[in-house]
Coordinates of C-alpha atoms and ligand atoms in Angstrom, one line a residue:
M146 CA -41.6 25.9 -22.1
Q147 CA -41.1 22.3 -23.3
K148 CA -42.4 21.5 -26.8
S149 CA -43.4 18.1 -28.2
D150 CA -45.5 17.0 -31.1
V151 CA -47.4 14.5 -29.0
L152 CA -47.8 14.8 -25.2
I153 CA -49.2 11.8 -23.4
I154 CA -50.2 12.0 -19.7
G155 CA -50.0 8.5 -18.2
S156 CA -47.8 5.5 -18.6
G157 CA -50.3 2.6 -18.2
V158 CA -51.6 0.4 -21.0
A159 CA -53.4 3.3 -22.7
G160 CA -50.6 5.8 -22.6
L161 CA -47.8 3.5 -23.5
S162 CA -49.6 1.8 -26.3
T163 CA -50.4 5.2 -27.9
A164 CA -46.8 6.1 -27.5
I165 CA -45.4 2.9 -29.0
Y166 CA -47.8 2.8 -32.0
T167 CA -47.2 6.4 -32.8
A168 CA -43.4 6.1 -32.5
M169 CA -43.3 3.0 -34.7
K170 CA -45.0 4.8 -37.6
R171 CA -43.5 8.3 -37.1
P172 CA -39.9 8.2 -35.8
D173 CA -39.6 11.9 -36.7
L174 CA -42.2 13.0 -34.0
Q175 CA -41.2 14.1 -30.6
I176 CA -43.3 12.2 -28.1
T177 CA -43.3 13.0 -24.4
V178 CA -45.0 10.9 -21.7
L179 CA -45.5 12.4 -18.3
T180 CA -46.3 10.2 -15.3
K181 CA -46.9 11.4 -11.8
T182 CA -44.9 8.8 -9.9
N183 CA -42.7 6.1 -11.5
E184 CA -43.5 4.7 -14.9
R185 CA -44.7 1.3 -13.7
K186 CA -46.9 2.6 -10.8
T187 CA -50.2 2.3 -12.7
N188 CA -53.5 0.5 -12.3
T189 CA -52.4 -1.6 -15.3
S190 CA -49.6 -3.1 -13.1
Y191 CA -52.2 -4.3 -10.6
A192 CA -54.5 -6.1 -13.1
Q193 CA -54.8 -9.8 -12.1
G194 CA -57.4 -11.8 -14.1
G195 CA -56.3 -11.1 -17.6
I196 CA -57.3 -9.7 -21.0
A197 CA -60.5 -10.8 -22.7
T198 CA -60.3 -11.6 -26.3
V199 CA -61.8 -14.1 -28.8
W200 CA -58.8 -16.3 -29.3
N201 CA -60.0 -19.8 -30.0
L202 CA -62.3 -19.5 -33.0
E203 CA -63.3 -23.1 -32.8
N204 CA -65.0 -22.6 -29.4
D205 CA -65.7 -18.9 -29.4
D206 CA -66.8 -16.1 -31.8
F207 CA -66.9 -12.3 -31.8
E208 CA -70.7 -12.3 -31.7
S209 CA -70.7 -14.1 -28.3
H210 CA -68.1 -11.7 -26.7
I211 CA -70.1 -8.8 -28.1
A212 CA -73.4 -10.2 -26.7
D213 CA -71.8 -10.7 -23.2
T214 CA -70.4 -7.1 -23.2
L215 CA -73.8 -5.7 -24.2
D216 CA -75.6 -7.8 -21.6
A217 CA -73.2 -6.6 -18.8
G218 CA -73.6 -3.0 -20.0
D219 CA -77.3 -3.1 -19.3
G220 CA -78.5 -1.2 -22.3
L221 CA -76.0 1.7 -22.3
C222 CA -73.2 0.3 -24.4
D223 CA -72.6 1.8 -27.9
P224 CA -72.9 -1.4 -30.0
R225 CA -70.7 0.1 -32.7
I226 CA -67.8 0.7 -30.2
V227 CA -68.3 -2.7 -28.6
R228 CA -67.9 -4.3 -32.1
I229 CA -64.8 -2.2 -32.9
V230 CA -63.1 -3.1 -29.6
I231 CA -63.9 -6.8 -29.7
E232 CA -63.0 -7.3 -33.4
E233 CA -59.8 -5.2 -33.3
G234 CA -58.9 -6.5 -29.9
H235 CA -57.7 -9.9 -31.3
D236 CA -55.0 -8.2 -33.4
R237 CA -53.9 -5.9 -30.6
V238 CA -53.4 -8.9 -28.3
K239 CA -51.5 -10.7 -31.0
Q240 CA -49.3 -7.6 -31.3
I241 CA -48.4 -7.4 -27.6
I242 CA -47.5 -11.1 -27.8
E243 CA -45.2 -10.2 -30.6
W244 CA -43.7 -7.5 -28.4
G245 CA -42.9 -10.1 -25.8
A246 CA -46.0 -10.5 -23.5
R247 CA -46.2 -14.0 -22.0
F248 CA -49.5 -15.6 -21.4
D249 CA -49.9 -19.0 -19.7
K250 CA -50.3 -22.1 -21.8
N251 CA -51.8 -25.5 -21.1
E252 CA -50.3 -28.9 -21.4
K253 CA -51.2 -28.9 -25.2
N254 CA -49.1 -25.7 -25.6
K255 CA -52.3 -23.7 -26.3
Y256 CA -53.2 -20.6 -24.4
D257 CA -54.9 -21.4 -21.2
L258 CA -58.1 -19.4 -21.5
G259 CA -59.7 -18.4 -18.2
R260 CA -63.3 -17.5 -17.4
E261 CA -64.7 -14.5 -15.4
G262 CA -68.1 -13.2 -14.4
G263 CA -70.5 -12.4 -17.3
H264 CA -68.5 -14.3 -19.9
S265 CA -70.3 -17.2 -21.6
K266 CA -67.0 -18.7 -22.8
N267 CA -63.4 -19.1 -21.6
R268 CA -61.6 -16.3 -23.3
I269 CA -59.3 -14.6 -20.8
L270 CA -55.6 -14.7 -21.6
H271 CA -53.6 -14.4 -18.4
Y272 CA -50.1 -14.5 -16.9
K273 CA -50.5 -16.3 -13.5
D274 CA -52.5 -13.8 -11.3
I275 CA -50.4 -10.9 -12.3
T276 CA -51.4 -10.3 -16.0
G277 CA -51.2 -6.5 -15.6
W278 CA -47.6 -6.6 -14.3
E279 CA -46.7 -8.6 -17.4
I280 CA -48.5 -6.2 -19.8
Q281 CA -46.9 -3.2 -18.1
R282 CA -43.5 -4.9 -18.3
T283 CA -43.9 -5.6 -22.0
L284 CA -45.0 -2.1 -22.9
S285 CA -42.4 -0.4 -20.6
D286 CA -39.6 -2.5 -22.3
K287 CA -41.0 -1.9 -25.8
V288 CA -41.3 1.8 -25.5
K289 CA -37.5 2.0 -24.6
E290 CA -36.7 0.9 -28.2
F291 CA -37.8 4.3 -29.5
D292 CA -35.4 7.2 -29.3
N293 CA -38.2 9.7 -30.0
V294 CA -40.2 8.8 -26.9
R295 CA -39.0 10.4 -23.6
I296 CA -40.7 9.4 -20.4
L297 CA -40.6 12.0 -17.6
E298 CA -41.4 10.5 -14.2
H299 CA -42.6 12.4 -11.2
Y300 CA -44.3 15.1 -13.3
F301 CA -47.8 15.8 -12.0
A302 CA -50.1 17.3 -14.7
L303 CA -52.2 20.1 -13.2
D304 CA -54.4 21.5 -15.9
V305 CA -55.1 21.3 -19.7
I306 CA -54.1 24.6 -21.3
T307 CA -56.9 26.1 -23.5
Q308 CA -57.9 29.6 -24.8
H309 CA -59.0 30.2 -21.2
H310 CA -55.3 30.6 -20.3
L311 CA -54.8 33.1 -23.1
G312 CA -57.5 35.4 -21.6
Y313 CA -60.5 34.2 -23.6
S314 CA -63.8 33.2 -22.0
V315 CA -64.4 29.4 -22.4
T316 CA -67.7 27.8 -21.4
K317 CA -69.3 24.4 -22.1
A318 CA -71.1 26.1 -25.0
T319 CA -67.8 27.3 -26.6
P320 CA -67.8 25.3 -29.9
D321 CA -64.1 25.2 -30.6
I322 CA -62.2 24.8 -27.3
R323 CA -58.6 24.0 -28.2
C324 CA -55.9 22.3 -26.1
F325 CA -52.4 23.6 -26.4
G326 CA -50.7 21.3 -23.8
V327 CA -50.7 21.0 -20.0
Y328 CA -49.1 22.6 -17.0
A329 CA -47.3 20.1 -14.9
F330 CA -45.6 20.2 -11.4
D331 CA -42.1 18.8 -11.4
K332 CA -42.1 16.9 -8.1
Q333 CA -38.4 16.9 -7.9
S334 CA -37.7 20.6 -8.5
H335 CA -41.0 21.8 -7.2
K336 CA -41.4 24.0 -10.3
I337 CA -44.4 24.2 -12.5
E338 CA -43.6 23.8 -16.2
T339 CA -45.5 24.5 -19.4
F340 CA -45.7 21.6 -21.8
A341 CA -46.8 22.7 -25.3
A342 CA -47.9 20.1 -27.8
K343 CA -49.6 19.7 -31.2
V344 CA -51.8 17.0 -29.6
T345 CA -52.3 15.9 -26.0
V346 CA -53.5 12.5 -24.9
I347 CA -55.1 12.0 -21.5
A348 CA -54.5 8.4 -20.2
T349 CA -54.5 9.0 -16.5
G350 CA -56.6 6.0 -15.4
G351 CA -59.3 5.7 -12.8
A352 CA -60.5 7.3 -9.6
G353 CA -61.0 4.5 -7.0
Q354 CA -59.4 6.6 -4.3
I355 CA -62.7 8.4 -3.7
Y356 CA -63.8 5.4 -1.6
R357 CA -62.5 4.0 1.6
A358 CA -62.2 0.4 0.3
T359 CA -60.7 0.2 -3.2
T360 CA -58.5 -2.1 -5.2
N361 CA -57.0 0.9 -7.0
P362 CA -53.5 2.1 -6.1
V363 CA -53.0 5.5 -4.6
I364 CA -52.4 7.1 -8.0
A365 CA -56.0 6.6 -9.0
T366 CA -57.3 10.0 -8.1
G367 CA -59.2 10.9 -11.3
D368 CA -56.8 13.7 -12.3
G369 CA -57.4 13.6 -16.0
I370 CA -61.2 13.5 -15.8
A371 CA -61.1 16.4 -13.4
M372 CA -58.7 18.4 -15.6
V373 CA -61.0 17.9 -18.6
Y374 CA -64.0 18.9 -16.6
R375 CA -62.3 22.1 -15.5
A376 CA -61.3 22.7 -19.2
K377 CA -65.1 22.5 -20.0
G378 CA -64.7 19.2 -22.0
R379 CA -67.5 16.7 -22.2
L380 CA -67.8 13.8 -19.7
A381 CA -70.5 11.1 -19.5
N382 CA -71.9 8.4 -17.2
M383 CA -70.0 9.2 -14.1
E384 CA -72.6 7.5 -11.8
F385 CA -71.4 4.1 -12.9
V386 CA -68.8 3.1 -10.4
Q387 CA -67.9 -0.6 -10.4
F388 CA -67.4 -2.4 -7.1
H389 CA -65.4 -5.6 -7.4
P390 CA -67.3 -8.2 -5.3
T391 CA -64.2 -9.9 -3.8
A392 CA -61.5 -7.8 -2.2
L393 CA -59.7 -9.6 0.6
Y394 CA -61.2 -8.6 4.0
T395 CA -58.4 -7.8 6.5
L396 CA -58.4 -6.3 9.9
T397 CA -55.8 -3.7 8.9
D398 CA -56.6 -0.6 6.9
E399 CA -54.8 -1.5 3.7
N400 CA -54.8 0.9 0.8
P401 CA -55.3 -0.4 -1.8
D402 CA -57.3 -3.5 -0.7
F403 CA -55.9 -6.7 -2.1
L404 CA -58.0 -8.2 -4.9
I405 CA -59.0 -11.9 -5.1
S406 CA -59.4 -12.1 -8.8
E407 CA -62.7 -13.1 -10.4
A408 CA -60.6 -15.7 -12.2
V409 CA -60.6 -17.6 -8.9
R410 CA -64.4 -17.9 -9.2
G411 CA -63.9 -18.7 -12.9
F412 CA -61.6 -21.6 -11.7
G413 CA -64.5 -23.0 -9.5
A414 CA -64.4 -21.1 -6.2
I415 CA -67.8 -20.6 -4.7
L416 CA -69.2 -17.6 -2.8
K417 CA -70.6 -18.6 0.6
S418 CA -71.6 -17.1 4.0
K419 CA -69.3 -17.5 7.0
E420 CA -71.3 -20.5 7.9
G421 CA -70.6 -22.1 4.6
E422 CA -74.0 -21.5 3.0
E423 CA -74.3 -20.7 -0.7
F424 CA -76.4 -17.7 -1.6
M425 CA -75.8 -16.6 -5.2
H426 CA -78.5 -18.9 -6.6
K427 CA -81.1 -16.5 -5.0
Y428 CA -79.8 -13.7 -7.3
D429 CA -78.8 -15.0 -10.6
E430 CA -78.7 -18.4 -12.4
R431 CA -75.1 -17.8 -13.2
K432 CA -74.5 -17.9 -9.4
S433 CA -70.9 -16.9 -8.4
L434 CA -70.1 -16.1 -12.0
A435 CA -72.9 -13.5 -12.6
P436 CA -71.8 -10.1 -13.8
R437 CA -70.1 -7.9 -11.1
D438 CA -72.9 -5.5 -10.4
I439 CA -75.2 -8.4 -9.5
V440 CA -72.6 -10.2 -7.4
A441 CA -71.5 -7.1 -5.5
R442 CA -75.1 -6.1 -4.7
A443 CA -75.9 -9.6 -3.6
I444 CA -72.8 -9.7 -1.2
D445 CA -73.7 -6.2 0.1
Y446 CA -77.3 -7.3 0.8
E447 CA -76.3 -10.6 2.4
M448 CA -73.8 -8.8 4.7
K449 CA -76.5 -6.3 5.8
V450 CA -79.2 -8.8 6.4
R451 CA -76.8 -11.2 8.3
G452 CA -75.0 -8.4 10.1
D453 CA -71.7 -9.9 8.9
E454 CA -68.6 -7.9 8.0
Y455 CA -67.7 -10.1 5.1
M456 CA -68.7 -13.0 3.0
C457 CA -66.5 -15.8 1.9
L458 CA -64.9 -17.6 -1.0
D459 CA -64.6 -21.3 -0.8
C460 CA -61.6 -22.8 -2.6
R461 CA -61.2 -25.9 -0.5
H462 CA -62.5 -28.3 -3.2
L463 CA -60.2 -27.0 -5.9
D464 CA -57.1 -28.8 -7.4
Q465 CA -54.3 -27.5 -5.2
K466 CA -51.5 -27.9 -7.6
K467 CA -53.4 -26.2 -10.4
F468 CA -54.6 -23.4 -8.0
L469 CA -51.0 -22.7 -7.0
D470 CA -50.0 -22.6 -10.6
H471 CA -52.7 -20.1 -11.5
F472 CA -52.8 -18.0 -8.4
P473 CA -49.5 -18.0 -6.6
N474 CA -49.7 -14.4 -5.4
I475 CA -53.3 -14.7 -4.1
Y476 CA -52.3 -17.8 -2.2
K477 CA -49.2 -16.1 -0.8
K478 CA -51.2 -13.1 0.3
C479 CA -53.9 -15.2 2.0
K480 CA -51.2 -17.1 3.8
S481 CA -49.6 -13.9 4.9
I482 CA -52.7 -13.0 6.9
G483 CA -53.1 -16.4 8.3
I484 CA -55.7 -17.8 5.9
D485 CA -54.9 -21.1 4.1
P486 CA -57.3 -21.2 1.1
F487 CA -57.1 -25.0 1.0
E488 CA -58.3 -25.3 4.6
Q489 CA -60.3 -22.1 5.3
L490 CA -62.8 -19.9 3.7
I491 CA -61.3 -16.6 2.3
P492 CA -63.1 -13.6 3.8
V493 CA -64.1 -11.1 1.1
V494 CA -65.9 -7.7 0.8
P495 CA -66.8 -5.5 -2.2
A496 CA -64.4 -2.7 -3.0
C497 CA -64.4 0.2 -5.5
H498 CA -62.6 -1.1 -8.6
Y499 CA -63.4 0.8 -11.8
I500 CA -65.1 3.9 -13.1
C501 CA -67.1 3.3 -16.3
G502 CA -67.8 7.0 -16.9
G503 CA -65.3 9.6 -17.8
I504 CA -64.1 11.8 -20.7
R505 CA -66.5 11.3 -23.6
T506 CA -64.7 10.3 -26.7
D507 CA -65.6 9.3 -30.2
D508 CA -64.5 6.1 -32.1
M509 CA -61.0 7.5 -32.6
G510 CA -60.5 8.6 -29.0
R511 CA -61.1 12.3 -29.7
S512 CA -62.5 14.3 -26.8
S513 CA -64.9 17.2 -27.3
I514 CA -61.8 19.6 -27.0
Q515 CA -59.8 20.0 -30.2
N516 CA -56.2 18.5 -30.2
L517 CA -57.1 16.5 -27.1
Y518 CA -57.5 12.7 -27.1
A519 CA -58.3 10.4 -24.2
A520 CA -57.8 6.7 -23.7
G521 CA -58.2 4.0 -21.1
E522 CA -60.0 4.0 -17.8
C523 CA -60.4 7.8 -17.7
T524 CA -62.7 7.7 -20.8
N525 CA -66.3 6.9 -21.6
T526 CA -66.0 5.4 -25.1
G527 CA -69.3 3.6 -25.1
L528 CA -67.7 0.1 -24.5
H529 CA -68.8 -0.5 -20.9
G530 CA -72.2 1.1 -20.7
A531 CA -73.7 0.8 -17.2
N532 CA -71.3 -2.0 -16.1
R533 CA -68.0 -3.2 -17.5
L534 CA -67.5 -6.8 -18.4
A535 CA -64.5 -8.3 -16.6
S536 CA -61.2 -8.1 -18.4
N537 CA -62.5 -5.8 -21.1
S538 CA -60.5 -2.8 -19.8
L539 CA -56.9 -3.7 -20.8
L540 CA -58.3 -4.6 -24.2
E541 CA -60.0 -1.2 -24.5
G542 CA -56.7 0.5 -23.6
L543 CA -54.8 -1.3 -26.3
V544 CA -57.5 -0.8 -29.0
F545 CA -57.9 2.9 -28.4
G546 CA -54.1 3.4 -28.1
E547 CA -53.8 2.1 -31.6
R548 CA -56.8 4.0 -32.9
I549 CA -55.6 7.3 -31.5
H550 CA -52.2 6.8 -33.1
R551 CA -54.0 6.4 -36.5
D552 CA -55.8 9.7 -36.1
I553 CA -52.6 11.4 -34.9
I554 CA -50.5 10.4 -37.8
A555 CA -53.3 11.3 -40.3
T556 CA -53.6 14.8 -38.9
I557 CA -50.4 15.9 -37.1
D558 CA -48.8 17.6 -40.1
Q559 CA -51.6 20.0 -40.3
R560 CA -51.3 21.0 -36.7
A561 CA -48.9 23.5 -35.0
T562 CA -47.5 23.9 -31.5
K563 CA -48.1 27.3 -29.9
D564 CA -44.9 29.3 -29.8
K565 CA -45.8 31.1 -26.6
L566 CA -48.0 30.2 -23.7
P567 CA -48.3 32.0 -20.4
D568 CA -46.5 30.6 -17.4
W569 CA -48.7 29.0 -14.7
D570 CA -50.3 31.8 -12.7
I571 CA -48.7 31.2 -9.3
R572 CA -51.5 31.8 -6.8
G573 CA -51.0 31.5 -3.1
T574 CA -48.1 32.8 -1.2
T575 CA -47.5 30.4 1.7
A576 CA -46.8 26.7 2.0
P577 CA -49.9 25.0 3.5
K578 CA -49.3 25.1 7.3
E579 CA -51.2 22.0 8.1
M580 CA -50.9 19.0 5.8
V581 CA -53.2 17.3 8.2
L582 CA -56.1 19.4 6.8
I583 CA -55.5 17.8 3.4
T584 CA -55.2 14.2 4.7
Q585 CA -58.2 14.7 7.0
S586 CA -60.4 16.1 4.1
W587 CA -59.4 13.1 2.0
K588 CA -60.5 10.7 4.8
E589 CA -63.8 12.6 5.1
L590 CA -64.3 12.4 1.4
K591 CA -63.9 8.6 1.4
E592 CA -66.3 8.3 4.3
I593 CA -69.0 10.4 2.5
M594 CA -68.7 8.4 -0.7
S595 CA -68.6 5.0 1.0
N596 CA -71.5 5.8 3.3
Y597 CA -73.8 7.6 0.9
V598 CA -72.8 6.9 -2.7
G599 CA -71.9 3.2 -2.5
I600 CA -73.4 0.1 -4.1
V601 CA -76.9 0.9 -2.9
R602 CA -78.0 4.5 -3.2
T603 CA -81.2 6.5 -2.2
D604 CA -82.2 10.1 -3.0
V605 CA -81.7 11.1 0.6
R606 CA -78.2 9.7 0.8
L607 CA -77.2 11.3 -2.5
R608 CA -78.5 14.7 -1.3
R609 CA -76.7 14.3 2.0
A610 CA -73.4 13.4 0.1
L611 CA -73.7 16.5 -2.1
N612 CA -74.2 18.9 0.9
R613 CA -71.2 17.5 2.6
L614 CA -69.1 17.6 -0.5
N615 CA -70.0 21.2 -1.0
L616 CA -68.5 22.0 2.4
L617 CA -65.3 20.1 1.6
Y618 CA -65.1 21.8 -1.8
N619 CA -65.3 25.3 -0.3
E620 CA -62.7 24.5 2.4
T621 CA -60.3 23.0 -0.2
E622 CA -60.7 25.9 -2.7
D623 CA -59.8 28.2 0.1
I624 CA -56.6 26.4 0.8
Y625 CA -55.9 26.1 -3.0
K626 CA -56.3 29.9 -3.5
N627 CA -54.1 30.8 -0.5
S628 CA -51.2 28.3 -0.5
I629 CA -48.4 27.0 -2.7
L630 CA -49.4 24.0 -4.7
S631 CA -48.6 20.5 -3.7
P632 CA -49.6 17.2 -5.5
Q633 CA -51.5 16.1 -2.4
L634 CA -53.7 19.3 -2.5
C635 CA -54.2 18.9 -6.3
E636 CA -55.2 15.3 -5.9
L637 CA -57.7 16.2 -3.1
R638 CA -59.2 18.8 -5.4
N639 CA -59.5 16.3 -8.2
L640 CA -61.0 13.7 -5.9
I641 CA -63.6 16.2 -4.7
T642 CA -64.5 17.0 -8.3
I643 CA -64.9 13.3 -9.2
A644 CA -67.0 12.6 -6.1
Y645 CA -69.2 15.6 -7.0
L646 CA -69.6 14.3 -10.6
V647 CA -70.5 10.7 -9.4
T648 CA -73.0 12.1 -7.0
K649 CA -74.6 14.6 -9.3
S650 CA -74.9 12.1 -12.2
G651 CA -76.4 9.6 -9.7
M652 CA -79.0 12.2 -8.7
S653 CA -80.0 12.8 -12.3
R654 CA -80.6 9.1 -13.1
K655 CA -84.1 8.4 -11.8
E656 CA -83.9 4.7 -12.3
S657 CA -81.7 1.7 -11.4
R658 CA -79.5 0.4 -14.1
G659 CA -76.2 -1.6 -14.1
L660 CA -73.9 -0.3 -11.4
H661 CA -76.3 2.5 -10.3
Y662 CA -78.8 1.1 -7.9
N663 CA -81.2 3.6 -6.2
T664 CA -83.8 1.9 -4.0
D665 CA -86.2 4.9 -4.6
Y666 CA -86.3 3.8 -8.3
P667 CA -85.6 0.1 -8.2
N668 CA -86.6 -0.5 -11.9
H669 CA -85.4 0.4 -15.3
F670 CA -87.5 3.3 -16.6
D671 CA -85.5 4.0 -19.7
F672 CA -85.4 7.5 -18.2
I673 CA -82.3 8.8 -19.8
D674 CA -79.6 7.4 -22.1
Q675 CA -76.2 8.8 -21.1
T676 CA -75.7 11.4 -18.4
Y677 CA -73.6 14.1 -19.9
L678 CA -71.8 16.7 -17.8
Ligands
FAD974 P1 -53.4 3.3 -15.5 O1 -52.8 2.0 -15.9 O2 -53.9 3.5 -14.2 O3 -52.3 4.4 -15.8 C1 -52.5 5.8 -15.4 C2 -51.3 6.6 -15.6 O4 -51.6 8.0 -15.5 C3 -50.2 6.3 -14.5 O5 -48.9 6.3 -15.1 C4 -50.3 7.5 -13.6 O6 -49.1 7.9 -12.9 C5 -50.6 8.6 -14.6 N1 -51.3 9.8 -14.0 C6 -52.4 9.9 -13.4 N2 -52.7 11.2 -13.0 C7 -51.6 11.9 -13.5 C8 -51.3 13.2 -13.4 N3 -52.0 14.2 -12.8 N4 -50.1 13.6 -14.0 C9 -49.3 12.7 -14.6 N5 -49.6 11.4 -14.7 C10 -50.7 11.0 -14.1 N6 -58.7 -4.9 -16.2 C11 -58.7 -5.9 -17.1 O7 -59.0 -5.7 -18.2 N7 -58.3 -7.2 -16.6 C12 -57.9 -7.4 -15.3 O8 -57.6 -8.5 -15.0 C13 -58.0 -6.3 -14.4 N8 -57.6 -6.5 -13.1 C14 -57.5 -5.4 -12.3 C15 -57.1 -5.6 -11.0 C16 -56.9 -4.5 -10.1 C17 -56.5 -4.7 -8.7 C18 -57.2 -3.2 -10.6 C19 -57.0 -2.0 -9.7 C20 -57.7 -3.0 -11.9 C21 -57.9 -4.1 -12.8 N9 -58.3 -4.0 -14.1 C22 -58.3 -5.0 -14.9 C23 -58.6 -2.6 -14.6 C24 -57.4 -2.2 -15.4 O9 -56.2 -2.5 -14.8 C25 -57.4 -0.7 -15.6 O10 -58.6 -0.2 -16.0 C26 -56.4 -0.3 -16.7 O11 -55.1 -0.8 -16.4 C27 -56.3 1.2 -16.8 O12 -55.2 1.6 -17.6 P2 -54.9 3.1 -18.0 O13 -53.8 3.1 -18.9 O14 -56.2 3.8 -18.4 O15 -54.5 3.7 -16.6
SIN975 C1 -60.1 -9.6 -11.7 O1 -59.1 -10.2 -11.9 O2 -61.1 -10.0 -11.0 C2 -60.2 -8.2 -12.3 C3 -60.6 -8.3 -13.7 C4 -61.1 -7.0 -14.2 O3 -61.3 -6.0 -13.4 O4 -61.4 -6.8 -15.4

């Protein structure tokens, strides 16, 4: 059994910022970070547009960023959390600049603040079109300064350890579920190890891989959310899945789909049909820069009515030098598939991008399970409500990483690590004979979710999805019980859980709101507030 004071699952913005803040204040604590592939393979590394924060107080103010976030969230944000993240966000961004993060500046040597959908002001700090790469680089370099943080790569966390593993019955109604650590599969030795800790932080990111088209890298399989669900922790708002309006349309099956950042529209690009006709004015006065739920739905509708496989982004009128300066990677990618953005329209389609629901936490990142925190995309903190405002996600990861460290250092000395925990119960005796069964089920899952639980939903589609998911669930549980574990099998199980939760929550919301649009209930009915699971 491996013991730590603080165990963090995930090495993206949320996990590493928690580790760094805690290590800075308490060099005496043993901090372990587990990550299922290599440290920098995270959603964080893929972020393009930037990080939203009120930077220029002459032209912007907290109230305006708060109002934009609440407006995008369509009535379901927690205003107190929104204020916390936006007000504290400024100092967190200053801090990562002190740690070495570079953001682009203009000719006056001031930060070049970009614009994205739903923002009423230019307030996005960015590094070219690879801001996430720069933030990951900064945090990955910074964390190495601390001897008391060890990062274990290629460790796949399987389950949160609670009283259940000590032989006690645990249900959703159990008032004091406690976390003692996690079981994790060492992908190199193929052994399952027990990691005991005083506190555990889940920072496992999103779950975009439940859909056929997604901007999320293959690590985004919702493991942390599924683990907390199995441990009977509280989740909320899982029906709110954000589709980014503009993933690059290609003829090859890329996974993930390449994103054309919303910052490109913030820079002046315009959404058009193949024929070059503008259409966004029919849906929102903010046109191409309306919030994402509105733009993605408009594109989906236009594609269906016109029978087109994609819509387009027109960049031909933009300043070429400035465009190349801002978006070198997007330009390069378009050119690599034979599209010259200065000559041609860029073909785009919506793709699954972000999950707004997740592990329910309070204002200090505490989950409903004792000793268990959660941060980043795997959470539902109340910031995003029914639809996340662009570039608020990296900010949330930094703010909650810092808040969780405060709660940890205030309480860790009163907590203990369990001396003894049972080994993982090795079920199954044989290696899975046919890996193809796992990959095939994953493909089926993506089809079900894309066809029936996408941007536009109906009761019939949701019911159909649930029936098919039940079949996949039973087949997968059968393999799980009878064969030796593999990360692929565990990811499939987690993805089926996430798909079930998205569908089930969608079925219980009898209204359309934010990212959840059901044509059987096209209006807001103020039917329910949050959907808890
Ligand atoms: P991640 O960065 O995804 O990190 C998750 C970590 O958990 C990884 O280390 C992973 O290996 C680990 N992990 C997962 N499961 C397990 C397991 N079972 N065992 C062990 N380790 C595990 N947001 C913005 O604010 N601005 C943007 O411009 C922006 N652009 C984006 C562009 C793209 C293409 C994408 C995909 C997302 C973008 N986002 C953006 C969203 C943002 O990047 C993510 O929401 C955010 O980075 C999530 O950070 P995180 O720390 O929660 O998770
Ligand atoms: C983008 O660059 O369009 C993504 C921004 C985000 O998801 O917040």
